[in-house]
mmCIF file of C-alpha atoms in Angstrom:
data_model
loop_
_atom_site.group_PDB
_atom_site.id
_atom_site.type_symbol
_atom_site.label_atom_id
_atom_site.label_comp_id
_atom_site.label_asym_id
_atom_site.label_seq_id
_atom_site.Cartn_x
_atom_site.Cartn_y
_atom_site.Cartn_z
ATOM 1 C CA MET A 1 0.000 0.000 0.000
ATOM 2 C CA GLY A 2 1.568 3.314 -1.071
ATOM 3 C CA LEU A 3 1.111 6.946 -0.164
ATOM 4 C CA SER A 4 -1.628 7.223 -2.769
ATOM 5 C CA ARG A 5 -3.811 5.680 -0.070
ATOM 6 C CA PHE A 6 -3.799 9.043 1.716
ATOM 7 C CA GLY A 7 -5.296 10.719 -1.345
ATOM 8 C CA GLY A 8 -8.153 8.243 -1.305
ATOM 9 C CA LEU A 9 -8.796 8.976 2.346
ATOM 10 C CA VAL A 10 -9.075 12.706 1.768
ATOM 11 C CA LYS A 11 -11.884 12.274 -0.742
ATOM 12 C CA GLY A 12 -14.053 10.510 1.807
ATOM 13 C CA LEU A 13 -13.442 12.751 4.799
ATOM 14 C CA GLY A 14 -15.797 15.622 4.096
ATOM 15 C CA VAL A 15 -13.285 17.933 5.762
ATOM 16 C CA ALA A 16 -14.212 21.427 6.906
ATOM 17 C CA ARG A 17 -12.383 24.133 5.055
ATOM 18 C CA ARG A 18 -11.101 26.700 7.345
ATOM 19 C CA ARG A 19 2.498 4.915 39.426
ATOM 20 C CA PRO A 20 -0.193 6.972 39.985
ATOM 21 C CA PHE A 21 -0.290 10.171 41.962
ATOM 22 C CA ALA A 22 -3.396 11.367 43.769
ATOM 23 C CA THR A 23 -4.927 14.410 42.090
ATOM 24 C CA SER A 24 -7.958 16.231 43.378
ATOM 25 C CA THR A 25 -11.255 15.626 41.580
ATOM 26 C CA SER A 26 -13.432 17.936 43.641
ATOM 27 C CA SER A 27 -15.969 20.135 41.857
ATOM 28 C CA SER A 28 -14.483 23.333 40.419
ATOM 29 C CA SER A 29 -13.636 25.049 37.153
ATOM 30 C CA SER A 30 -11.007 27.464 35.882
ATOM 31 C CA THR A 31 -9.374 28.606 32.665
ATOM 32 C CA ALA A 32 -6.721 26.458 31.000
ATOM 33 C CA ALA A 33 -3.953 27.538 28.664
ATOM 34 C CA GLY A 34 -5.318 28.458 25.269
ATOM 35 C CA GLY A 35 -8.658 29.523 26.754
ATOM 36 C CA GLY A 36 -9.876 26.022 27.614
ATOM 37 C CA THR A 37 -11.841 25.290 30.764
ATOM 38 C CA ILE A 38 -10.718 22.840 33.418
ATOM 39 C CA VAL A 39 -13.901 21.103 34.574
ATOM 40 C CA ARG A 40 -14.104 19.092 37.751
ATOM 41 C CA GLY A 41 -16.939 16.884 38.920
ATOM 42 C CA THR A 42 -17.709 14.196 41.450
ATOM 43 C CA GLY A 43 -18.311 11.371 38.934
ATOM 44 C CA SER A 44 -15.121 9.375 38.448
ATOM 45 C CA LYS A 45 -13.968 5.895 37.571
ATOM 46 C CA SER A 46 -10.805 3.906 38.252
ATOM 47 C CA LEU A 47 -8.877 3.813 34.957
ATOM 48 C CA ASN A 48 -5.424 2.858 33.818
ATOM 49 C CA LEU A 49 -3.501 5.220 31.569
ATOM 50 C CA TYR A 50 -4.381 3.687 28.195
ATOM 51 C CA SER A 51 -8.078 3.687 29.126
ATOM 52 C CA ALA A 52 -7.851 7.359 30.095
ATOM 53 C CA ILE A 53 -6.278 8.118 26.697
ATOM 54 C CA ASN A 54 -9.068 6.159 25.026
ATOM 55 C CA GLN A 55 -11.694 8.108 26.946
ATOM 56 C CA ALA A 56 -10.109 11.424 25.936
ATOM 57 C CA LEU A 57 -10.153 10.398 22.261
ATOM 58 C CA HIS A 58 -13.814 9.386 22.535
ATOM 59 C CA ILE A 59 -14.640 12.815 23.973
ATOM 60 C CA ALA A 60 -12.597 14.664 21.340
ATOM 61 C CA LEU A 61 -14.360 12.867 18.497
ATOM 62 C CA GLU A 62 -17.776 13.225 20.108
ATOM 63 C CA THR A 63 -17.529 16.932 20.886
ATOM 64 C CA ASP A 64 -15.994 18.089 17.605
ATOM 65 C CA PRO A 65 -17.167 16.663 14.255
ATOM 66 C CA ARG A 66 -13.976 18.069 12.699
ATOM 67 C CA SER A 67 -11.825 15.636 14.719
ATOM 68 C CA TYR A 68 -10.087 12.648 13.110
ATOM 69 C CA VAL A 69 -7.871 9.889 14.542
ATOM 70 C CA PHE A 70 -5.509 7.962 12.271
ATOM 71 C CA GLY A 71 -2.290 5.972 12.293
ATOM 72 C CA GLU A 72 -0.944 2.465 11.930
ATOM 73 C CA ASP A 73 -3.490 -0.120 13.133
ATOM 74 C CA VAL A 74 -5.634 2.406 15.029
ATOM 75 C CA SER A 75 -8.925 1.143 13.570
ATOM 76 C CA PHE A 76 -8.748 -2.089 15.590
ATOM 77 C CA GLY A 77 -7.351 -0.415 18.711
ATOM 78 C CA GLY A 78 -3.617 -0.126 18.076
ATOM 79 C CA VAL A 79 -0.832 -2.155 19.659
ATOM 80 C CA PHE A 80 -1.547 -0.644 23.088
ATOM 81 C CA ARG A 81 -5.352 -0.616 22.650
ATOM 82 C CA CYS A 82 -5.595 3.157 23.110
ATOM 83 C CA THR A 83 -7.987 3.514 20.164
ATOM 84 C CA THR A 84 -10.212 0.526 20.962
ATOM 85 C CA GLY A 85 -13.839 1.082 19.973
ATOM 86 C CA LEU A 86 -13.298 4.403 18.216
ATOM 87 C CA ALA A 87 -13.842 3.133 14.670
ATOM 88 C CA ASP A 88 -16.934 1.176 15.726
ATOM 89 C CA ARG A 89 -18.494 4.256 17.264
ATOM 90 C CA PHE A 90 -17.400 7.018 14.894
ATOM 91 C CA GLY A 91 -16.903 5.117 11.656
ATOM 92 C CA ASN A 92 -13.950 4.518 9.368
ATOM 93 C CA GLN A 93 -14.267 7.957 7.795
ATOM 94 C CA ARG A 94 -13.040 9.543 11.053
ATOM 95 C CA VAL A 95 -10.923 6.748 12.575
ATOM 96 C CA PHE A 96 -8.783 4.873 10.075
ATOM 97 C CA ASN A 97 -5.553 3.028 9.407
ATOM 98 C CA THR A 98 -2.730 4.536 7.394
ATOM 99 C CA PRO A 99 0.196 3.049 5.457
ATOM 100 C CA LEU A 100 3.359 2.227 7.400
ATOM 101 C CA CYS A 101 4.854 5.628 6.645
ATOM 102 C CA GLU A 102 5.387 8.059 9.508
ATOM 103 C CA GLN A 103 6.338 10.900 7.174
ATOM 104 C CA GLY A 104 3.069 10.402 5.327
ATOM 105 C CA ILE A 105 1.025 10.164 8.540
ATOM 106 C CA VAL A 106 2.294 13.505 9.834
ATOM 107 C CA GLY A 107 2.242 15.207 6.432
ATOM 108 C CA PHE A 108 -1.369 14.116 5.987
ATOM 109 C CA GLY A 109 -2.158 15.428 9.485
ATOM 110 C CA ILE A 110 -0.611 18.812 8.696
ATOM 111 C CA GLY A 111 -2.782 19.160 5.606
ATOM 112 C CA LEU A 112 -5.898 18.043 7.436
ATOM 113 C CA ALA A 113 -5.263 20.500 10.278
ATOM 114 C CA ALA A 114 -4.480 23.317 7.829
ATOM 115 C CA MET A 115 -8.012 22.896 6.444
ATOM 116 C CA GLY A 116 -9.558 23.666 9.830
ATOM 117 C CA ASN A 117 -9.782 20.186 11.322
ATOM 118 C CA ARG A 118 -8.511 18.492 14.478
ATOM 119 C CA ALA A 119 -6.026 15.862 13.314
ATOM 120 C CA VAL A 120 -4.866 13.342 15.932
ATOM 121 C CA ALA A 121 -2.042 11.342 14.375
ATOM 122 C CA GLU A 122 -0.643 8.288 16.134
ATOM 123 C CA ILE A 123 2.976 7.208 15.726
ATOM 124 C CA GLN A 124 3.045 3.607 16.925
ATOM 125 C CA PHE A 125 6.317 4.000 18.865
ATOM 126 C CA ALA A 126 8.204 7.232 19.543
ATOM 127 C CA ASP A 127 11.334 5.438 18.281
ATOM 128 C CA TYR A 128 9.804 5.517 14.783
ATOM 129 C CA ILE A 129 8.900 9.201 14.781
ATOM 130 C CA PHE A 130 12.190 10.129 13.114
ATOM 131 C CA PRO A 131 11.080 9.510 9.501
ATOM 132 C CA ALA A 132 8.481 12.234 10.241
ATOM 133 C CA PHE A 133 11.056 14.600 11.761
ATOM 134 C CA ASP A 134 11.221 16.829 8.694
ATOM 135 C CA GLN A 135 7.430 17.147 8.531
ATOM 136 C CA ILE A 136 7.183 17.982 12.245
ATOM 137 C CA VAL A 137 10.144 20.364 12.553
ATOM 138 C CA ASN A 138 10.300 21.969 9.107
ATOM 139 C CA GLU A 139 6.594 22.009 8.254
ATOM 140 C CA ALA A 140 4.279 21.798 11.290
ATOM 141 C CA ALA A 141 6.451 23.946 13.564
ATOM 142 C CA LYS A 142 6.934 26.682 10.950
ATOM 143 C CA PHE A 143 3.576 26.637 9.170
ATOM 144 C CA ARG A 144 2.102 29.636 10.997
ATOM 145 C CA TYR A 145 5.332 31.655 11.139
ATOM 146 C CA ARG A 146 6.242 31.357 7.473
ATOM 147 C CA SER A 147 2.770 32.530 6.384
ATOM 148 C CA GLY A 148 2.694 35.536 8.695
ATOM 149 C CA ASN A 149 -0.163 33.870 10.597
ATOM 150 C CA GLN A 150 -2.341 33.639 7.490
ATOM 151 C CA PHE A 151 -2.337 29.836 7.718
ATOM 152 C CA ASN A 152 -1.643 27.354 10.492
ATOM 153 C CA CYS A 153 -1.846 23.659 11.357
ATOM 154 C CA GLY A 154 -2.636 24.261 15.013
ATOM 155 C CA GLY A 155 -5.236 21.502 14.996
ATOM 156 C CA LEU A 156 -2.507 18.827 14.754
ATOM 157 C CA THR A 157 -1.716 16.569 17.714
ATOM 158 C CA ILE A 158 0.850 13.797 17.342
ATOM 159 C CA ARG A 159 0.573 10.987 19.901
ATOM 160 C CA ALA A 160 3.481 8.602 20.483
ATOM 161 C CA PRO A 161 4.291 6.078 23.255
ATOM 162 C CA TYR A 162 7.810 6.698 24.563
ATOM 163 C CA GLY A 163 10.293 5.394 27.090
ATOM 164 C CA ALA A 164 11.388 2.141 28.693
ATOM 165 C CA VAL A 165 9.060 -0.818 28.980
ATOM 166 C CA GLY A 166 11.370 -3.434 30.528
ATOM 167 C CA HIS A 167 12.156 -5.406 27.379
ATOM 168 C CA GLY A 168 11.976 -3.007 24.439
ATOM 169 C CA GLY A 169 15.646 -2.808 23.515
ATOM 170 C CA HIS A 170 17.088 -0.294 21.081
ATOM 171 C CA TYR A 171 14.024 0.503 18.988
ATOM 172 C CA HIS A 172 11.077 0.404 21.392
ATOM 173 C CA SER A 173 12.408 2.229 24.461
ATOM 174 C CA GLN A 174 13.747 5.642 23.478
ATOM 175 C CA SER A 175 12.814 9.043 24.898
ATOM 176 C CA PRO A 176 13.217 11.547 22.028
ATOM 177 C CA GLU A 177 11.489 14.547 23.613
ATOM 178 C CA ALA A 178 14.576 16.795 23.584
ATOM 179 C CA PHE A 179 14.794 16.660 19.771
ATOM 180 C CA PHE A 180 11.417 18.395 19.493
ATOM 181 C CA CYS A 181 12.033 20.868 22.301
ATOM 182 C CA HIS A 182 14.544 22.527 19.955
ATOM 183 C CA ALA A 183 11.781 23.446 17.477
ATOM 184 C CA PRO A 184 9.980 26.746 18.162
ATOM 185 C CA GLY A 185 6.371 26.512 17.046
ATOM 186 C CA LEU A 186 5.680 23.149 18.668
ATOM 187 C CA LYS A 187 4.402 22.217 22.097
ATOM 188 C CA VAL A 188 5.721 19.079 23.791
ATOM 189 C CA VAL A 189 3.634 17.483 26.544
ATOM 190 C CA ILE A 190 4.174 14.346 28.668
ATOM 191 C CA PRO A 191 1.687 13.118 31.321
ATOM 192 C CA ARG A 192 2.544 11.161 34.458
ATOM 193 C CA SER A 193 -0.774 9.433 35.242
ATOM 194 C CA PRO A 194 -4.255 8.578 33.884
ATOM 195 C CA LEU A 195 -5.987 11.704 35.209
ATOM 196 C CA GLN A 196 -3.227 13.895 33.846
ATOM 197 C CA ALA A 197 -3.175 12.057 30.507
ATOM 198 C CA LYS A 198 -6.865 12.578 29.821
ATOM 199 C CA GLY A 199 -6.950 16.259 30.766
ATOM 200 C CA LEU A 200 -3.678 17.134 29.055
ATOM 201 C CA LEU A 201 -4.532 15.246 25.858
ATOM 202 C CA LEU A 202 -7.860 17.060 25.522
ATOM 203 C CA SER A 203 -6.041 20.371 26.036
ATOM 204 C CA CYS A 204 -3.500 19.405 23.366
ATOM 205 C CA ILE A 205 -6.161 18.443 20.842
ATOM 206 C CA ARG A 206 -7.993 21.738 21.392
ATOM 207 C CA ASP A 207 -4.891 23.929 21.606
ATOM 208 C CA PRO A 208 -4.334 26.277 18.623
ATOM 209 C CA ASN A 209 -0.775 25.003 18.127
ATOM 210 C CA PRO A 210 0.710 21.705 16.877
ATOM 211 C CA VAL A 211 1.554 19.448 19.810
ATOM 212 C CA VAL A 212 3.709 16.360 20.240
ATOM 213 C CA PHE A 213 2.148 14.301 23.033
ATOM 214 C CA PHE A 214 4.416 11.557 24.386
ATOM 215 C CA GLU A 215 2.722 8.812 26.402
ATOM 216 C CA PRO A 216 4.755 6.765 28.939
ATOM 217 C CA LYS A 217 4.030 3.246 27.719
ATOM 218 C CA TRP A 218 5.440 1.679 30.888
ATOM 219 C CA LEU A 219 2.398 3.160 32.668
ATOM 220 C CA TYR A 220 -0.296 2.213 30.127
ATOM 221 C CA ARG A 221 -1.528 -0.605 32.371
ATOM 222 C CA LEU A 222 0.547 -0.105 35.504
ATOM 223 C CA SER A 223 -0.728 3.353 36.484
ATOM 224 C CA VAL A 224 -4.309 3.339 37.808
ATOM 225 C CA GLU A 225 -6.247 6.110 39.540
ATOM 226 C CA GLU A 226 -9.649 7.750 39.802
ATOM 227 C CA VAL A 227 -10.365 9.760 36.642
ATOM 228 C CA PRO A 228 -13.397 12.062 36.128
ATOM 229 C CA GLU A 229 -15.640 10.507 33.491
ATOM 230 C CA HIS A 230 -16.699 13.801 31.976
ATOM 231 C CA ASP A 231 -14.925 16.267 29.682
ATOM 232 C CA TYR A 232 -12.162 18.256 31.388
ATOM 233 C CA MET A 233 -8.897 19.952 30.457
ATOM 234 C CA LEU A 234 -5.648 20.620 32.299
ATOM 235 C CA PRO A 235 -3.498 23.674 31.562
ATOM 236 C CA LEU A 236 -0.473 23.426 29.290
ATOM 237 C CA SER A 237 2.867 25.063 30.174
ATOM 238 C CA GLU A 238 1.985 24.936 33.856
ATOM 239 C CA ALA A 239 4.115 22.708 36.079
ATOM 240 C CA GLU A 240 2.650 21.087 39.182
ATOM 241 C CA VAL A 241 4.268 20.827 42.598
ATOM 242 C CA ILE A 242 3.186 17.350 43.638
ATOM 243 C CA ARG A 243 5.272 17.161 46.812
ATOM 244 C CA GLU A 244 6.380 20.149 48.870
ATOM 245 C CA GLY A 245 9.770 20.319 50.536
ATOM 246 C CA THR A 246 12.481 22.674 51.773
ATOM 247 C CA ASP A 247 15.913 21.078 51.178
ATOM 248 C CA ILE A 248 16.066 20.243 47.463
ATOM 249 C CA THR A 249 13.924 20.602 44.325
ATOM 250 C CA LEU A 250 13.445 17.603 42.027
ATOM 251 C CA VAL A 251 12.087 18.107 38.495
ATOM 252 C CA GLY A 252 10.908 15.401 36.112
ATOM 253 C CA TRP A 253 8.098 14.306 33.802
ATOM 254 C CA GLY A 254 6.237 11.219 32.652
ATOM 255 C CA ALA A 255 7.033 7.784 34.075
ATOM 256 C CA GLN A 256 10.125 9.088 35.874
ATOM 257 C CA LEU A 257 7.964 10.903 38.434
ATOM 258 C CA SER A 258 6.999 7.673 40.215
ATOM 259 C CA ILE A 259 10.684 6.717 40.559
ATOM 260 C CA MET A 260 11.523 10.164 41.878
ATOM 261 C CA GLU A 261 8.655 9.983 44.354
ATOM 262 C CA GLN A 262 10.098 6.767 45.773
ATOM 263 C CA ALA A 263 13.492 8.446 46.174
ATOM 264 C CA CYS A 264 11.871 11.408 47.942
ATOM 265 C CA LYS A 265 10.236 9.071 50.451
ATOM 266 C CA GLU A 266 13.540 7.316 51.112
ATOM 267 C CA ALA A 267 15.325 10.649 51.547
ATOM 268 C CA GLU A 268 12.689 11.734 54.051
ATOM 269 C CA LYS A 269 13.750 8.854 56.306
ATOM 270 C CA ASP A 270 17.160 10.556 56.514
ATOM 271 C CA GLY A 271 15.602 13.912 57.336
ATOM 272 C CA ILE A 272 15.846 15.381 53.816
ATOM 273 C CA SER A 273 12.775 17.319 52.677
ATOM 274 C CA CYS A 274 12.314 17.078 48.895
ATOM 275 C CA GLU A 275 10.085 19.228 46.708
ATOM 276 C CA LEU A 276 8.964 17.309 43.607
ATOM 277 C CA ILE A 277 7.741 19.077 40.457
ATOM 278 C CA ASP A 278 6.082 17.533 37.419
ATOM 279 C CA LEU A 279 6.944 19.738 34.456
ATOM 280 C CA ARG A 280 4.075 18.257 32.350
ATOM 281 C CA THR A 281 4.773 20.587 29.397
ATOM 282 C CA LEU A 282 8.387 20.669 28.195
ATOM 283 C CA LEU A 283 7.888 23.225 25.441
ATOM 284 C CA PRO A 284 7.234 25.920 26.420
ATOM 285 C CA TRP A 285 8.103 24.975 29.998
ATOM 286 C CA ASP A 286 7.119 26.643 33.248
ATOM 287 C CA LYS A 287 10.339 28.322 34.357
ATOM 288 C CA ASP A 288 8.653 30.420 37.026
ATOM 289 C CA THR A 289 7.425 27.473 39.111
ATOM 290 C CA VAL A 290 10.821 25.763 39.031
ATOM 291 C CA GLU A 291 12.631 29.025 39.797
ATOM 292 C CA ALA A 292 10.393 29.763 42.790
ATOM 293 C CA SER A 293 11.055 26.306 44.185
ATOM 294 C CA VAL A 294 14.832 26.503 43.720
ATOM 295 C CA ARG A 295 14.932 29.948 45.331
ATOM 296 C CA LYS A 296 13.314 28.297 48.350
ATOM 297 C CA THR A 297 15.409 25.107 48.521
ATOM 298 C CA GLY A 298 18.723 26.307 47.041
ATOM 299 C CA ARG A 299 19.261 22.990 45.260
ATOM 300 C CA LEU A 300 18.052 21.317 42.063
ATOM 301 C CA LEU A 301 18.055 17.750 40.727
ATOM 302 C CA ILE A 302 16.623 16.819 37.309
ATOM 303 C CA SER A 303 15.940 13.262 36.184
ATOM 304 C CA HIS A 304 14.846 11.779 32.861
ATOM 305 C CA GLU A 305 15.238 8.527 30.920
ATOM 306 C CA ALA A 306 16.822 10.118 27.849
ATOM 307 C CA PRO A 307 20.652 10.221 27.640
ATOM 308 C CA VAL A 308 22.178 12.886 29.847
ATOM 309 C CA THR A 309 24.100 14.744 27.118
ATOM 310 C CA ALA A 310 21.860 17.397 25.542
ATOM 311 C CA GLY A 311 18.815 15.951 27.287
ATOM 312 C CA PHE A 312 16.152 18.469 28.255
ATOM 313 C CA GLY A 313 17.552 18.458 31.770
ATOM 314 C CA ALA A 314 20.523 20.426 30.431
ATOM 315 C CA GLU A 315 18.207 23.242 29.309
ATOM 316 C CA ILE A 316 16.491 23.325 32.703
ATOM 317 C CA SER A 317 19.861 23.374 34.438
ATOM 318 C CA ALA A 318 21.205 26.250 32.321
ATOM 319 C CA SER A 319 18.048 28.333 32.731
ATOM 320 C CA ILE A 320 17.904 27.901 36.504
ATOM 321 C CA VAL A 321 21.608 28.682 36.917
ATOM 322 C CA GLU A 322 21.009 31.930 35.004
ATOM 323 C CA ARG A 323 18.053 32.831 37.211
ATOM 324 C CA CYS A 324 19.137 31.475 40.596
ATOM 325 C CA PHE A 325 22.949 31.527 40.568
ATOM 326 C CA LEU A 326 23.292 33.409 43.854
ATOM 327 C CA ARG A 327 20.720 31.200 45.587
ATOM 328 C CA LEU A 328 22.251 27.833 44.674
ATOM 329 C CA GLU A 329 23.934 25.955 47.511
ATOM 330 C CA ALA A 330 25.277 23.177 45.257
ATOM 331 C CA PRO A 331 25.795 22.344 41.578
ATOM 332 C CA VAL A 332 22.668 21.274 39.705
ATOM 333 C CA ALA A 333 22.461 17.467 39.644
ATOM 334 C CA ARG A 334 21.236 15.398 36.694
ATOM 335 C CA VAL A 335 20.303 11.725 37.033
ATOM 336 C CA CYS A 336 19.504 10.499 33.537
ATOM 337 C CA GLY A 337 19.968 7.711 31.029
ATOM 338 C CA LEU A 338 23.491 6.863 29.916
ATOM 339 C CA ASP A 339 25.109 8.120 26.728
ATOM 340 C CA THR A 340 24.634 4.813 24.926
ATOM 341 C CA PRO A 341 22.014 3.364 22.601
ATOM 342 C CA PHE A 342 19.178 2.049 24.735
ATOM 343 C CA PRO A 343 20.292 -1.459 25.822
ATOM 344 C CA LEU A 344 18.256 -4.635 26.193
ATOM 345 C CA ILE A 345 19.816 -6.912 28.806
ATOM 346 C CA PHE A 346 21.640 -3.978 30.410
ATOM 347 C CA GLU A 347 18.514 -1.827 30.769
ATOM 348 C CA PRO A 348 18.654 -1.917 34.624
ATOM 349 C CA PHE A 349 22.122 -0.329 34.474
ATOM 350 C CA TYR A 350 21.016 2.310 31.964
ATOM 351 C CA MET A 351 17.922 3.525 33.818
ATOM 352 C CA PRO A 352 17.941 6.426 36.328
ATOM 353 C CA THR A 353 16.796 4.318 39.251
ATOM 354 C CA LYS A 354 15.542 5.212 42.720
ATOM 355 C CA ASN A 355 18.919 4.455 44.290
ATOM 356 C CA LYS A 356 20.797 6.602 41.777
ATOM 357 C CA ILE A 357 18.442 9.495 42.503
ATOM 358 C CA LEU A 358 18.685 8.959 46.254
ATOM 359 C CA ASP A 359 22.501 9.024 46.110
ATOM 360 C CA ALA A 360 22.368 12.261 44.099
ATOM 361 C CA ILE A 361 19.936 13.819 46.575
ATOM 362 C CA LYS A 362 22.282 13.069 49.474
ATOM 363 C CA SER A 363 25.375 14.272 47.592
ATOM 364 C CA THR A 364 23.697 17.530 46.619
ATOM 365 C CA VAL A 365 22.291 18.257 50.076
ATOM 366 C CA ASN A 366 25.647 17.453 51.705
ATOM 367 C CA PHE A 367 27.736 19.385 49.166
#
């Protein structure tokens, strides 16, 4: 099946031309980034992360007839079952399979979004997003800028499962978020839990900018929590302090937050008070929240699965040193993946584990 398949799809679309953390679910509402509303209600259900993603996609398709979901194998549910039931409910004109061509998937999504639609493109594994790199970085990210805001593809959201899974090896375990954080015009978002995934994904789909939404596949079934059943959104570019402390600030995102939380609890046994921040949006990231925390604690540790060299932790470190140099009591610590291709049998040695983070916490506090 070649790329001509995409042309056939267009004709039938009728497109419009123009480890879980506890999070409050009490009734309230406020304004999210991009003008969206964060809605809270009492009705909730225990969901794992892939089910929360599935629920968000159901809501997106139900509330906006201009929304489309497409990618490799999505019509039968996808390899992680995130799109289960969508084609049955909304039909194969709005939820459909594509050829095995990531460049074509994203290019098609850019065109669909440029015509005034909400295009939700799935890349089966983040490791295979690189054939679409040119479309994402040179087309989607620059579409609005190069036209002087006459045209845009802001309705594009690219979903991709990222990170370690315990047995993925070189090509099913990578964390490529830093590559896309170097592209002005994109937003990059990574959730840590089911409740966060649903609210952030709906915000991404409705945001007026193209978004790359990385999903921590390790947590698809492992992370379970109470998730509001109704439509709600969480703000983009707004970090969340999920554990308050006074001695050191820890910053992370996605699946790494649960590992960092374990290290914080262990450090507390030794009398070290850790403040833990979930960045949630990496581009553009919430510098003010991190700065305020570091000004309070005087210390910063960043942890992510991606290799340490040129990982996004380096950008956080540089920015906070610029802003908080006179308040720092120790060098900024980074506990990250190693500078090697992602290994298979040696994955436990590669990963930024609880013990590695705990050692770095103690070294930084005792500097």
